[in-house]
Amino acid sequence: QVQLVESGGGLVQPGGSLRLSCAASGFTFGFYGIGWFRQAPGKEREGVSCISSSDGSTYYAGSVKGRFTISRDTAKNTVYLQMNSLKPEDTAVYYCAAGRKHTTIQDMCVMPDVWGMNHWGKGTQVTVSS
């Protein structure tokens, strides 16, 4: 029932910016966490940033804090990730994910499999290179 569609990825130079969008549907009932995860070849999946659909509480990975901002447009049922000061190490496939929230948003972002972050989009490629 929950569907997530990512967009906004692309190629950008170091120091540049991108804005990712996650269009969500199927949130008629419940309290959800929604977040952005990324995975680069040969590296483990990382929870980048997550947000609560109800109270707006957020979590950021230390590697992106101060550079990325997560937000939600409730009218459009869309979550955004504004990425500034991009670095080559930010290169990855970025996935949007969601789940019913029954723990902290940090738990859902750091341990998504344990805490039921079990709806995933297909991903969008972000490449940071000169």
PDB file of C-alpha atoms in Angstrom:
ATOM      1  CA  GLN A   1       0.000   0.000   0.000  1.00  0.00           C
ATOM      2  CA  VAL A   2       2.873   2.396   0.783  1.00  0.00           C
ATOM      3  CA  GLN A   3       4.589   3.577  -2.406  1.00  0.00           C
ATOM      4  CA  LEU A   4       7.704   5.728  -2.677  1.00  0.00           C
ATOM      5  CA  VAL A   5       9.165   7.325  -5.821  1.00  0.00           C
ATOM      6  CA  GLU A   6      12.507   9.155  -5.766  1.00  0.00           C
ATOM      7  CA  SER A   7      13.675  11.838  -8.175  1.00  0.00           C
ATOM      8  CA  GLY A   8      16.276  14.592  -8.447  1.00  0.00           C
ATOM      9  CA  GLY A   9      19.523  12.672  -8.692  1.00  0.00           C
ATOM     10  CA  GLY A  10      22.211  13.484 -11.202  1.00  0.00           C
ATOM     11  CA  LEU A  11      25.796  14.555 -11.812  1.00  0.00           C
ATOM     12  CA  VAL A  12      27.148  17.539  -9.895  1.00  0.00           C
ATOM     13  CA  GLN A  13      30.595  19.034  -9.292  1.00  0.00           C
ATOM     14  CA  PRO A  14      32.201  19.003  -5.842  1.00  0.00           C
ATOM     15  CA  GLY A  15      30.833  21.890  -3.798  1.00  0.00           C
ATOM     16  CA  GLY A  16      27.574  21.899  -5.717  1.00  0.00           C
ATOM     17  CA  SER A  17      24.009  21.163  -4.632  1.00  0.00           C
ATOM     18  CA  LEU A  18      21.173  18.776  -5.436  1.00  0.00           C
ATOM     19  CA  ARG A  19      17.624  18.460  -4.138  1.00  0.00           C
ATOM     20  CA  LEU A  20      16.135  14.961  -3.954  1.00  0.00           C
ATOM     21  CA  SER A  21      12.394  14.338  -3.755  1.00  0.00           C
ATOM     22  CA  CYS A  22      10.483  11.341  -2.398  1.00  0.00           C
ATOM     23  CA  ALA A  23       6.821  11.273  -3.382  1.00  0.00           C
ATOM     24  CA  ALA A  24       4.869   9.077  -0.982  1.00  0.00           C
ATOM     25  CA  SER A  25       1.422   7.514  -1.062  1.00  0.00           C
ATOM     26  CA  GLY A  26      -0.467   5.103   1.166  1.00  0.00           C
ATOM     27  CA  PHE A  27      -0.122   7.116   4.384  1.00  0.00           C
ATOM     28  CA  THR A  28      -3.838   7.186   5.171  1.00  0.00           C
ATOM     29  CA  PHE A  29      -3.330   5.575   8.570  1.00  0.00           C
ATOM     30  CA  GLY A  30      -0.578   5.471  11.133  1.00  0.00           C
ATOM     31  CA  PHE A  31       2.478   7.381  12.261  1.00  0.00           C
ATOM     32  CA  TYR A  32       5.468   7.071   9.920  1.00  0.00           C
ATOM     33  CA  GLY A  33       9.150   7.685   9.736  1.00  0.00           C
ATOM     34  CA  ILE A  34      10.525   8.583   6.303  1.00  0.00           C
ATOM     35  CA  GLY A  35      14.174   8.761   5.409  1.00  0.00           C
ATOM     36  CA  TRP A  36      17.006   8.790   2.930  1.00  0.00           C
ATOM     37  CA  PHE A  37      19.567   5.999   2.762  1.00  0.00           C
ATOM     38  CA  ARG A  38      22.526   5.612   0.455  1.00  0.00           C
ATOM     39  CA  GLN A  39      24.754   2.830  -0.758  1.00  0.00           C
ATOM     40  CA  ALA A  40      27.954   3.058  -2.781  1.00  0.00           C
ATOM     41  CA  PRO A  41      29.661   0.081  -4.443  1.00  0.00           C
ATOM     42  CA  GLY A  42      31.659  -1.902  -1.894  1.00  0.00           C
ATOM     43  CA  LYS A  43      30.245   0.016   1.079  1.00  0.00           C
ATOM     44  CA  GLU A  44      27.498  -0.709   3.587  1.00  0.00           C
ATOM     45  CA  ARG A  45      24.164   1.044   3.411  1.00  0.00           C
ATOM     46  CA  GLU A  46      24.071   4.252   5.439  1.00  0.00           C
ATOM     47  CA  GLY A  47      21.112   6.064   6.941  1.00  0.00           C
ATOM     48  CA  VAL A  48      21.637   9.643   5.765  1.00  0.00           C
ATOM     49  CA  SER A  49      18.686  11.517   7.239  1.00  0.00           C
ATOM     50  CA  CYS A  50      15.179  10.703   8.477  1.00  0.00           C
ATOM     51  CA  ILE A  51      12.099  12.631   9.550  1.00  0.00           C
ATOM     52  CA  SER A  52       8.903  11.910  11.480  1.00  0.00           C
ATOM     53  CA  SER A  53       5.747  12.452   9.447  1.00  0.00           C
ATOM     54  CA  SER A  54       3.824  13.730  12.469  1.00  0.00           C
ATOM     55  CA  ASP A  55       6.028  15.918  14.665  1.00  0.00           C
ATOM     56  CA  GLY A  56       8.855  16.653  12.213  1.00  0.00           C
ATOM     57  CA  SER A  57      11.669  15.367  14.417  1.00  0.00           C
ATOM     58  CA  THR A  58      14.814  14.626  12.413  1.00  0.00           C
ATOM     59  CA  TYR A  59      18.040  12.675  12.425  1.00  0.00           C
ATOM     60  CA  TYR A  60      21.241  13.271  10.436  1.00  0.00           C
ATOM     61  CA  ALA A  61      24.271  11.082   9.995  1.00  0.00           C
ATOM     62  CA  GLY A  62      27.435  12.745  11.234  1.00  0.00           C
ATOM     63  CA  SER A  63      28.918  12.659   7.743  1.00  0.00           C
ATOM     64  CA  VAL A  64      26.199  14.966   6.362  1.00  0.00           C
ATOM     65  CA  LYS A  65      25.226  17.115   9.354  1.00  0.00           C
ATOM     66  CA  GLY A  66      25.498  20.787   8.499  1.00  0.00           C
ATOM     67  CA  ARG A  67      25.433  20.121   4.752  1.00  0.00           C
ATOM     68  CA  PHE A  68      22.134  18.273   4.168  1.00  0.00           C
ATOM     69  CA  THR A  69      18.618  19.262   5.229  1.00  0.00           C
ATOM     70  CA  ILE A  70      15.552  17.003   5.261  1.00  0.00           C
ATOM     71  CA  SER A  71      12.057  18.478   5.062  1.00  0.00           C
ATOM     72  CA  ARG A  72       8.472  17.527   4.290  1.00  0.00           C
ATOM     73  CA  ASP A  73       5.696  19.191   2.307  1.00  0.00           C
ATOM     74  CA  THR A  74       2.567  17.780   3.930  1.00  0.00           C
ATOM     75  CA  ALA A  75       0.230  19.050   1.186  1.00  0.00           C
ATOM     76  CA  LYS A  76       2.205  17.186  -1.481  1.00  0.00           C
ATOM     77  CA  ASN A  77       3.044  14.216   0.777  1.00  0.00           C
ATOM     78  CA  THR A  78       6.646  14.597  -0.346  1.00  0.00           C
ATOM     79  CA  VAL A  79       9.934  14.471   1.563  1.00  0.00           C
ATOM     80  CA  TYR A  80      12.962  16.384   0.302  1.00  0.00           C
ATOM     81  CA  LEU A  81      16.677  16.136   0.885  1.00  0.00           C
ATOM     82  CA  GLN A  82      18.558  19.344   0.137  1.00  0.00           C
ATOM     83  CA  MET A  83      22.227  18.463  -0.330  1.00  0.00           C
ATOM     84  CA  ASN A  84      24.769  21.288  -0.265  1.00  0.00           C
ATOM     85  CA  SER A  85      28.569  21.370  -0.341  1.00  0.00           C
ATOM     86  CA  LEU A  86      28.612  17.972  -1.991  1.00  0.00           C
ATOM     87  CA  LYS A  87      31.758  15.866  -1.852  1.00  0.00           C
ATOM     88  CA  PRO A  88      32.914  12.948  -4.027  1.00  0.00           C
ATOM     89  CA  GLU A  89      32.319  10.615  -1.075  1.00  0.00           C
ATOM     90  CA  ASP A  90      28.608  11.490  -1.259  1.00  0.00           C
ATOM     91  CA  THR A  91      28.426   9.561  -4.529  1.00  0.00           C
ATOM     92  CA  ALA A  92      25.926   6.714  -4.110  1.00  0.00           C
ATOM     93  CA  VAL A  93      22.490   5.451  -4.987  1.00  0.00           C
ATOM     94  CA  TYR A  94      20.058   7.249  -2.687  1.00  0.00           C
ATOM     95  CA  TYR A  95      16.941   5.410  -1.557  1.00  0.00           C
ATOM     96  CA  CYS A  96      13.807   6.696   0.121  1.00  0.00           C
ATOM     97  CA  ALA A  97      12.316   4.454   2.796  1.00  0.00           C
ATOM     98  CA  ALA A  98       9.392   4.537   5.224  1.00  0.00           C
ATOM     99  CA  GLY A  99       7.830   2.589   8.063  1.00  0.00           C
ATOM    100  CA  ARG A 100       5.368   2.883  10.908  1.00  0.00           C
ATOM    101  CA  LYS A 101       7.053   4.736  13.746  1.00  0.00           C
ATOM    102  CA  HIS A 102       7.085   2.919  17.079  1.00  0.00           C
ATOM    103  CA  THR A 103      10.547   4.012  18.223  1.00  0.00           C
ATOM    104  CA  THR A 104      12.757   7.092  17.852  1.00  0.00           C
ATOM    105  CA  ILE A 105      13.503   8.470  14.415  1.00  0.00           C
ATOM    106  CA  GLN A 106      17.197   7.884  15.141  1.00  0.00           C
ATOM    107  CA  ASP A 107      16.564   4.168  15.710  1.00  0.00           C
ATOM    108  CA  MET A 108      14.659   3.922  12.448  1.00  0.00           C
ATOM    109  CA  CYS A 109      17.463   5.646  10.540  1.00  0.00           C
ATOM    110  CA  VAL A 110      20.371   3.750  12.106  1.00  0.00           C
ATOM    111  CA  MET A 111      18.688   0.320  12.363  1.00  0.00           C
ATOM    112  CA  PRO A 112      15.977   0.381   9.688  1.00  0.00           C
ATOM    113  CA  ASP A 113      15.647  -3.405   9.380  1.00  0.00           C
ATOM    114  CA  VAL A 114      15.223  -3.873  13.125  1.00  0.00           C
ATOM    115  CA  TRP A 115      12.669  -1.080  13.493  1.00  0.00           C
ATOM    116  CA  GLY A 116      10.438  -1.735  10.521  1.00  0.00           C
ATOM    117  CA  MET A 117      11.636   0.748   7.892  1.00  0.00           C
ATOM    118  CA  ASN A 118      10.431  -1.759   5.326  1.00  0.00           C
ATOM    119  CA  HIS A 119       9.015   0.215   2.400  1.00  0.00           C
ATOM    120  CA  TRP A 120      11.642   1.223  -0.138  1.00  0.00           C
ATOM    121  CA  GLY A 121      11.821   3.140  -3.386  1.00  0.00           C
ATOM    122  CA  LYS A 122      13.929   2.078  -6.344  1.00  0.00           C
ATOM    123  CA  GLY A 123      16.643   4.682  -5.785  1.00  0.00           C
ATOM    124  CA  THR A 124      18.212   7.599  -7.636  1.00  0.00           C
ATOM    125  CA  GLN A 125      21.887   7.961  -8.564  1.00  0.00           C
ATOM    126  CA  VAL A 126      23.901  10.875  -7.192  1.00  0.00           C
ATOM    127  CA  THR A 127      27.379  11.348  -8.649  1.00  0.00           C
ATOM    128  CA  VAL A 128      29.736  14.051  -7.367  1.00  0.00           C
ATOM    129  CA  SER A 129      32.699  14.443  -9.688  1.00  0.00           C
ATOM    130  CA  SER A 130      34.669  17.055 -11.576  1.00  0.00           C
TER     131      SER A 130
END
